[in-house]
Short mmCIF file of C-alpha atoms and ligand atoms in Angstrom, two decimals:
data_model
loop_
_atom_site.label_atom_id
_atom_site.label_comp_id
_atom_site.label_asym_id
_atom_site.label_seq_id
_atom_site.Cartn_x
_atom_site.Cartn_y
_atom_site.Cartn_z
CA MET O 6 -22.36 -13.08 10.39
CA ASP O 7 -19.78 -11.91 12.95
CA VAL O 8 -17.47 -9.87 10.75
CA ALA O 9 -17.56 -8.39 7.25
CA VAL O 10 -14.06 -7.65 5.95
CA ILE O 11 -13.97 -5.13 3.11
CA GLY O 12 -10.82 -5.60 1.05
CA GLY O 13 -9.25 -8.97 0.36
CA SER O 14 -5.61 -8.18 -0.24
CA LEU O 15 -2.88 -9.05 2.29
CA ALA O 16 -4.35 -7.16 5.26
CA GLY O 17 -7.97 -8.20 4.68
CA LEU O 18 -7.18 -11.88 4.09
CA GLN O 19 -4.90 -12.01 7.15
CA ALA O 20 -7.62 -10.43 9.34
CA ALA O 21 -10.06 -13.02 8.01
CA LEU O 22 -7.58 -15.83 8.64
CA THR O 23 -7.07 -14.86 12.28
CA LEU O 24 -10.82 -14.45 12.81
CA GLY O 25 -11.70 -17.66 10.95
CA ARG O 26 -9.28 -19.60 13.11
CA ALA O 27 -10.99 -18.04 16.14
CA ARG O 28 -14.20 -19.66 14.89
CA ARG O 29 -15.80 -16.39 13.90
CA GLN O 30 -18.18 -16.30 10.95
CA VAL O 31 -16.46 -14.09 8.41
CA VAL O 32 -17.15 -12.85 4.89
CA VAL O 33 -14.58 -10.98 2.78
CA PHE O 34 -15.48 -8.66 -0.09
CA ASP O 35 -12.85 -7.78 -2.65
CA ASP O 36 -12.90 -6.10 -6.03
CA GLY O 37 -9.42 -7.12 -7.19
CA ARG O 38 -7.43 -3.87 -6.94
CA ALA O 39 -4.59 -4.95 -4.63
CA ARG O 40 -2.15 -2.07 -4.64
CA ASN O 41 0.82 -4.11 -5.88
CA ARG O 42 -1.12 -5.93 -8.61
CA ALA O 43 1.03 -4.40 -11.38
CA ALA O 44 4.21 -5.85 -9.88
CA GLU O 45 5.74 -9.12 -11.04
CA HIS O 46 6.83 -10.26 -7.58
CA VAL O 47 6.29 -9.56 -3.91
CA HIS O 48 9.70 -9.18 -2.27
CA ASN O 49 10.68 -8.83 1.38
CA TYR O 50 7.89 -11.11 2.65
CA LEU O 51 9.33 -13.66 5.08
CA GLY O 52 8.59 -17.25 4.13
CA ALA O 53 7.28 -16.45 0.65
CA GLU O 54 9.93 -16.75 -2.05
CA ASP O 55 9.06 -13.76 -4.22
CA PRO O 56 5.65 -14.95 -5.46
CA ALA O 57 3.51 -12.98 -7.92
CA PRO O 58 1.07 -10.78 -5.96
CA GLY O 59 -1.92 -12.79 -7.23
CA GLU O 60 -0.25 -16.07 -6.27
CA LEU O 61 0.19 -14.98 -2.66
CA LEU O 62 -3.46 -13.95 -2.46
CA ALA O 63 -4.60 -17.22 -4.07
CA VAL O 64 -2.73 -19.21 -1.41
CA GLY O 65 -4.37 -17.03 1.25
CA ARG O 66 -7.83 -17.67 -0.17
CA ARG O 67 -7.22 -21.43 -0.17
CA GLN O 68 -6.18 -21.23 3.49
CA LEU O 69 -9.33 -19.27 4.34
CA ALA O 70 -11.58 -21.91 2.78
CA THR O 71 -10.25 -24.35 5.40
CA TYR O 72 -11.84 -22.23 8.11
CA GLY O 73 -15.14 -21.67 6.32
CA VAL O 74 -14.44 -18.03 5.44
CA GLU O 75 -16.35 -16.91 2.36
CA VAL O 76 -14.64 -14.57 -0.12
CA ARG O 77 -16.87 -12.68 -2.52
CA ASP O 78 -15.41 -11.00 -5.60
CA GLU O 79 -17.60 -7.97 -5.20
CA ARG O 80 -17.17 -4.27 -4.63
CA VAL O 81 -18.95 -2.90 -1.55
CA GLU O 82 -20.61 0.32 -2.65
CA ASP O 83 -22.27 1.29 0.61
CA ALA O 84 -22.21 0.48 4.30
CA THR O 85 -24.79 1.40 6.91
CA ALA O 86 -24.92 1.05 10.69
CA ASP O 87 -27.87 0.57 13.04
CA ASP O 88 -28.35 -0.54 16.65
CA ASP O 89 -27.81 -4.23 15.79
CA GLY O 90 -24.70 -3.89 13.67
CA PHE O 91 -23.97 -3.22 10.02
CA GLU O 92 -25.40 -3.85 6.57
CA ILE O 93 -22.52 -4.52 4.18
CA GLY O 94 -23.06 -5.67 0.59
CA GLY O 95 -26.39 -7.30 1.51
CA VAL O 96 -24.90 -9.05 4.56
CA ARG O 97 -25.67 -8.30 8.24
CA ALA O 98 -22.53 -8.25 10.37
CA ARG O 99 -21.78 -7.40 13.99
CA ALA O 100 -18.42 -5.80 13.13
CA VAL O 101 -16.71 -4.41 10.06
CA VAL O 102 -13.03 -4.51 9.16
CA LEU O 103 -11.92 -1.96 6.58
CA ALA O 104 -8.93 -3.28 4.63
CA THR O 105 -9.54 -1.17 1.56
CA GLY O 106 -5.96 0.03 1.02
CA LEU O 107 -4.55 2.80 -1.13
CA TRP O 108 -3.89 3.78 -4.71
CA ASP O 109 -0.81 5.60 -5.93
CA GLU O 110 -0.89 8.86 -7.83
CA LEU O 111 2.17 8.78 -10.11
CA PRO O 112 4.26 11.72 -11.36
CA ASP O 113 2.56 13.34 -14.32
CA VAL O 114 5.19 12.27 -16.85
CA PRO O 115 4.32 10.47 -20.11
CA GLY O 116 5.17 6.76 -19.97
CA VAL O 117 5.47 6.42 -16.18
CA ALA O 118 2.10 4.69 -15.82
CA ASP O 119 2.95 2.24 -18.65
CA GLY O 120 5.99 0.89 -16.79
CA TRP O 121 4.42 0.98 -13.31
CA GLY O 122 5.23 -2.09 -11.20
CA ARG O 123 7.95 -3.33 -13.56
CA SER O 124 10.50 -0.85 -14.95
CA VAL O 125 8.99 1.93 -12.79
CA VAL O 126 8.56 1.34 -9.05
CA ALA O 127 8.42 3.40 -5.86
CA CYS O 128 9.91 1.51 -2.94
CA PRO O 129 13.58 0.49 -2.73
CA HIS O 130 12.85 -1.81 0.23
CA CYS O 131 10.54 -3.74 -2.13
CA HIS O 132 12.47 -3.54 -5.40
CA GLY O 133 15.96 -2.22 -4.64
CA TRP O 134 17.84 -5.45 -3.99
CA GLU O 135 17.16 -6.80 -7.49
CA VAL O 136 18.91 -3.77 -9.07
CA ARG O 137 21.58 -3.15 -6.45
CA ASP O 138 24.79 -1.58 -7.75
CA GLN O 139 23.14 -0.76 -11.08
CA PRO O 140 22.64 2.79 -12.38
CA LEU O 141 19.31 3.99 -10.96
CA VAL O 142 17.12 7.04 -11.53
CA GLN O 143 15.00 8.63 -8.83
CA LEU O 144 12.25 10.59 -10.52
CA GLY O 145 10.88 13.40 -8.38
CA MET O 146 7.27 14.49 -8.08
CA ARG O 147 7.17 18.00 -9.56
CA GLY O 148 6.40 20.60 -6.89
CA GLN O 149 7.67 18.33 -4.09
CA PRO O 150 11.46 18.75 -4.16
CA ASP O 151 11.89 17.89 -0.46
CA ARG O 152 10.29 14.46 -0.89
CA SER O 153 12.23 13.88 -4.10
CA VAL O 154 15.53 14.57 -2.31
CA THR O 155 14.59 12.33 0.62
CA ARG O 156 13.77 9.45 -1.71
CA ALA O 157 17.01 9.89 -3.71
CA LEU O 158 19.02 9.80 -0.47
CA LEU O 159 17.21 6.61 0.54
CA LEU O 160 17.89 5.01 -2.83
CA SER O 161 21.59 5.84 -2.63
CA ARG O 162 22.06 2.94 -0.19
CA TRP O 163 21.32 0.49 -3.02
CA SER O 164 23.69 1.96 -5.62
CA ASP O 165 26.56 4.45 -5.96
CA ASP O 166 25.12 5.55 -9.29
CA VAL O 167 21.86 7.33 -8.55
CA VAL O 168 20.59 10.27 -10.61
CA LEU O 169 17.83 12.43 -9.14
CA CYS O 170 15.67 13.94 -11.90
CA THR O 171 13.67 16.79 -10.38
CA ASP O 172 11.55 17.44 -13.51
CA GLY O 173 12.12 21.17 -13.36
CA ASP O 174 12.20 21.71 -9.58
CA GLU O 175 15.15 23.60 -8.13
CA ILE O 176 16.78 22.31 -4.97
CA THR O 177 18.67 24.17 -2.27
CA GLU O 178 22.42 24.32 -1.69
CA ALA O 179 21.98 22.39 1.57
CA GLN O 180 20.09 19.64 -0.25
CA LEU O 181 22.71 19.57 -3.00
CA ASP O 182 25.39 19.14 -0.39
CA ARG O 183 23.62 16.15 1.19
CA LEU O 184 23.02 14.59 -2.22
CA HIS O 185 26.67 15.13 -3.14
CA ARG O 186 27.77 13.36 0.06
CA ALA O 187 25.53 10.42 -0.86
CA LYS O 188 27.07 10.43 -4.40
CA VAL O 189 23.70 11.31 -5.99
CA THR O 190 23.87 13.32 -9.22
CA VAL O 191 21.12 15.85 -9.96
CA ARG O 192 19.40 16.72 -13.24
CA THR O 193 16.90 19.56 -13.04
CA GLU O 194 15.65 19.55 -16.65
CA ARG O 195 12.01 18.75 -17.37
CA ILE O 196 11.42 15.12 -18.24
CA GLN O 197 9.93 14.50 -21.67
CA GLU O 198 8.97 10.88 -21.20
CA VAL O 199 9.90 7.58 -19.63
CA ARG O 200 9.96 4.63 -22.00
CA GLY O 201 10.56 1.36 -20.22
CA ALA O 202 13.51 2.26 -18.00
CA ARG O 203 14.76 4.97 -20.42
CA VAL O 204 14.35 8.52 -19.16
CA HIS O 205 14.22 11.15 -21.92
CA LEU O 206 15.19 14.61 -20.67
CA ALA O 207 14.33 17.93 -22.30
CA GLY O 208 17.38 18.84 -24.38
CA GLY O 209 17.80 15.33 -25.71
CA ASP O 210 19.82 13.44 -23.08
CA VAL O 211 18.61 9.91 -22.38
CA LEU O 212 19.36 8.06 -19.12
CA THR O 213 19.30 4.27 -19.15
CA PRO O 214 19.11 3.02 -15.55
CA GLY O 215 18.35 -0.53 -14.44
CA ARG O 216 15.11 0.76 -12.96
CA VAL O 217 13.27 4.04 -12.43
CA PHE O 218 12.08 4.86 -8.91
CA VAL O 219 9.33 7.45 -8.57
CA VAL O 220 7.84 9.54 -5.80
CA VAL O 221 4.11 8.83 -5.40
CA ARG O 222 1.14 10.39 -3.57
CA GLN O 223 -1.12 7.88 -1.85
CA HIS O 224 -4.91 8.07 -1.64
CA GLN O 225 -7.53 5.89 0.07
CA GLN O 226 -9.12 3.44 -2.40
CA SER O 227 -12.50 3.71 -0.71
CA GLU O 228 -14.66 6.32 1.00
CA LEU O 229 -16.41 3.74 3.21
CA ALA O 230 -14.54 4.92 6.31
CA GLU O 231 -16.05 8.41 5.89
CA THR O 232 -19.43 6.89 5.01
CA LEU O 233 -19.41 5.05 8.35
CA GLY O 234 -18.33 8.21 10.18
CA CYS O 235 -14.74 7.19 11.00
CA GLN O 236 -12.14 9.87 11.56
CA VAL O 237 -9.65 10.15 8.70
CA GLU O 238 -6.52 12.28 9.10
CA ASP O 239 -3.81 13.01 6.52
CA GLY O 240 -5.26 10.33 4.24
CA ALA O 241 -5.20 7.57 6.90
CA VAL O 242 -8.05 6.10 8.95
CA VAL O 243 -7.42 6.87 12.62
CA THR O 244 -7.31 3.82 14.92
CA ASP O 245 -5.99 2.70 18.28
CA ASP O 246 -3.43 -0.11 18.62
CA GLY O 247 -6.17 -2.71 18.10
CA GLY O 248 -7.35 -1.23 14.81
CA ARG O 249 -10.47 0.29 16.46
CA THR O 250 -11.63 3.34 14.54
CA THR O 251 -13.54 6.17 16.17
CA VAL O 252 -16.80 4.33 15.39
CA PRO O 253 -17.62 1.36 17.68
CA GLY O 254 -17.65 -1.91 15.78
CA VAL O 255 -15.65 -0.55 12.84
CA TYR O 256 -11.97 -1.51 12.57
CA ALA O 257 -9.37 -0.57 9.99
CA VAL O 258 -6.24 -2.52 9.12
CA GLY O 259 -3.15 -2.42 6.92
CA THR O 260 -2.25 0.51 4.70
CA THR O 261 -5.75 1.95 5.15
CA THR O 262 -4.42 3.12 8.52
CA SER O 263 -0.73 3.50 7.80
CA PRO O 264 0.35 4.15 4.20
CA ALA O 265 4.02 3.32 4.78
CA LEU O 266 3.41 -0.33 5.76
CA LEU O 267 5.12 -2.88 3.57
CA ALA O 268 3.18 -6.01 2.65
CA ILE O 269 4.12 -8.08 5.67
CA GLY O 270 3.55 -5.09 7.95
CA ALA O 271 0.03 -4.68 6.56
CA ALA O 272 -0.70 -8.35 7.18
CA GLY O 273 0.84 -8.24 10.67
CA HIS O 274 -1.17 -5.18 11.63
CA ALA O 275 -4.32 -6.92 10.43
CA SER O 276 -3.61 -9.97 12.54
CA THR O 277 -3.18 -7.84 15.68
CA ALA O 278 -6.40 -5.97 14.95
CA ALA O 279 -8.28 -9.22 14.31
CA VAL O 280 -7.36 -10.40 17.80
CA ALA O 281 -8.87 -7.16 19.15
CA VAL O 282 -12.03 -7.70 17.07
CA HIS O 283 -12.36 -11.20 18.48
CA ASN O 284 -11.86 -10.00 22.06
CA ASP O 285 -14.38 -7.17 21.65
CA LEU O 286 -16.96 -9.60 20.20
CA LEU O 287 -16.32 -11.90 23.15
CA GLU O 288 -17.24 -9.04 25.51
CA LEU O 289 -20.43 -8.48 23.48
CA ASP O 290 -21.17 -12.23 23.66
CA LEU O 291 -20.94 -11.88 27.46
CA GLY O 292 -23.48 -9.06 27.51
CA GLY O 293 -21.08 -6.11 27.34
CA ARG O 294 -21.30 -3.10 25.02
CA TRP O 295 -18.94 -1.67 22.40
C1 FAD R 13 3.86 -1.53 -7.54
C2 FAD R 13 3.96 -1.92 -6.08
C3 FAD R 13 4.78 -2.97 -5.72
C4 FAD R 13 4.89 -3.31 -4.37
N1 FAD R 13 5.75 -4.31 -4.04
C5 FAD R 13 5.91 -4.64 -2.74
C6 FAD R 13 6.83 -5.66 -2.37
O1 FAD R 13 7.50 -6.27 -3.21
N2 FAD R 13 6.96 -5.94 -1.03
C7 FAD R 13 6.26 -5.27 -0.07
O2 FAD R 13 6.44 -5.54 1.12
N3 FAD R 13 5.35 -4.32 -0.41
C8 FAD R 13 5.16 -4.00 -1.72
N4 FAD R 13 4.26 -3.02 -2.06
C9 FAD R 13 3.39 -2.46 -1.00
C10 FAD R 13 2.19 -3.41 -0.83
O3 FAD R 13 1.50 -3.44 -2.05
C11 FAD R 13 1.25 -2.98 0.27
O4 FAD R 13 1.96 -2.92 1.50
C12 FAD R 13 0.10 -3.98 0.42
O5 FAD R 13 -0.56 -4.17 -0.81
C13 FAD R 13 -0.89 -3.45 1.43
O6 FAD R 13 -1.94 -4.36 1.54
P1 FAD R 13 -3.38 -3.90 2.02
O7 FAD R 13 -4.16 -5.15 2.19
O8 FAD R 13 -3.25 -2.94 3.17
O9 FAD R 13 -4.00 -3.01 0.84
P2 FAD R 13 -4.18 -3.24 -0.72
O10 FAD R 13 -3.18 -4.17 -1.28
O11 FAD R 13 -4.25 -1.87 -1.32
O12 FAD R 13 -5.60 -3.94 -0.84
C14 FAD R 13 -6.82 -3.30 -0.66
C15 FAD R 13 -7.88 -4.22 -1.22
O13 FAD R 13 -9.18 -3.69 -0.92
C16 FAD R 13 -10.01 -3.85 -2.06
N5 FAD R 13 -11.08 -2.85 -1.97
C17 FAD R 13 -10.96 -1.50 -1.82
N6 FAD R 13 -12.19 -0.92 -1.75
C18 FAD R 13 -13.09 -1.94 -1.85
C19 FAD R 13 -14.51 -1.99 -1.85
N7 FAD R 13 -15.24 -0.87 -1.72
N8 FAD R 13 -15.13 -3.20 -1.98
C20 FAD R 13 -14.40 -4.33 -2.13
N9 FAD R 13 -13.05 -4.34 -2.13
C21 FAD R 13 -12.40 -3.16 -1.99
C22 FAD R 13 -9.08 -3.66 -3.25
O14 FAD R 13 -9.61 -4.27 -4.39
C23 FAD R 13 -7.81 -4.36 -2.75
O15 FAD R 13 -7.79 -5.72 -3.11
C24 FAD R 13 4.15 -2.63 -3.38
C25 FAD R 13 3.31 -1.57 -3.76
C26 FAD R 13 3.22 -1.21 -5.09
C27 FAD R 13 2.34 -0.06 -5.47
#
């Protein structure tokens, strides 16, 4: 096998597509935890008219079959390297592509997890257009008032009626001034719970926005990068422009390397990296070294 791709969401499948079309032998492993799987639609993806996340991946898998790429619905628990390549999920491969993605830690507020992906979302670029001009709530992450303010300011471009709920955090006069200029209202009470898109504040007030936006903390879904010895900094696998990690033969693509990438950015990054993988393998084919 030329390449084992670990992670079969948008980045992993796109890497496999580019490599399959380059006539590389590729296997993809995926255990079904695409980051956006709770969402009803993927928005802001050129050429795809707001499909369900699973639908987009199913189309991708069908495309891959055309090029002989195998997709296994399996979790890779371990990865080892030796002089001849890698052992990944019982398969020998010359190169590895990590497309293992992220998971989102949500604010610790009752009910937020229940609405996640539907009435509760994080990214206005992904889910803002559908609720433009509606009343919106930006829920802060307690203990991170700076990020909460930044996100509320961002959200204010989608609606003139944004309420920032800090869940008990105080914010500075300078921040208040910026929020005021962006027409964002601030509530600093603790939040009791979020039920659907209803935000229950301590003291009894209930806000009823069209959607609740939250601040999240992102974490790597897999420790395989560390297992293989790759450098990881600030929660992202370190790579060069071609997705090459600090370990020869190991590549990382998509949000694994850059948490802020939207869906199409993750896929685009993976395609660029896959070209680098193909070129590096070509050098090996010609007797070169990693
Ligand atoms: C709720 C929500 C909604 C979103 N909506 C949008 C949107 O509308 N538009 C947009 O542009 N972006 C959206 N995003 C962002 C989008 O989800 C990401 O940009 C995209 O999923 C990144 O793709 P990825 O392939 O890098 O990683 P991921 O989607 O995180 O995929 C990683 C894959 O690797 C697999 N995996 C991990 N470890 C292993 C292992 N050890 N073995 C096997 N498989 C493994 C996982 O199962 C998963 O399938 C949304 C995000 C969230 C949280």
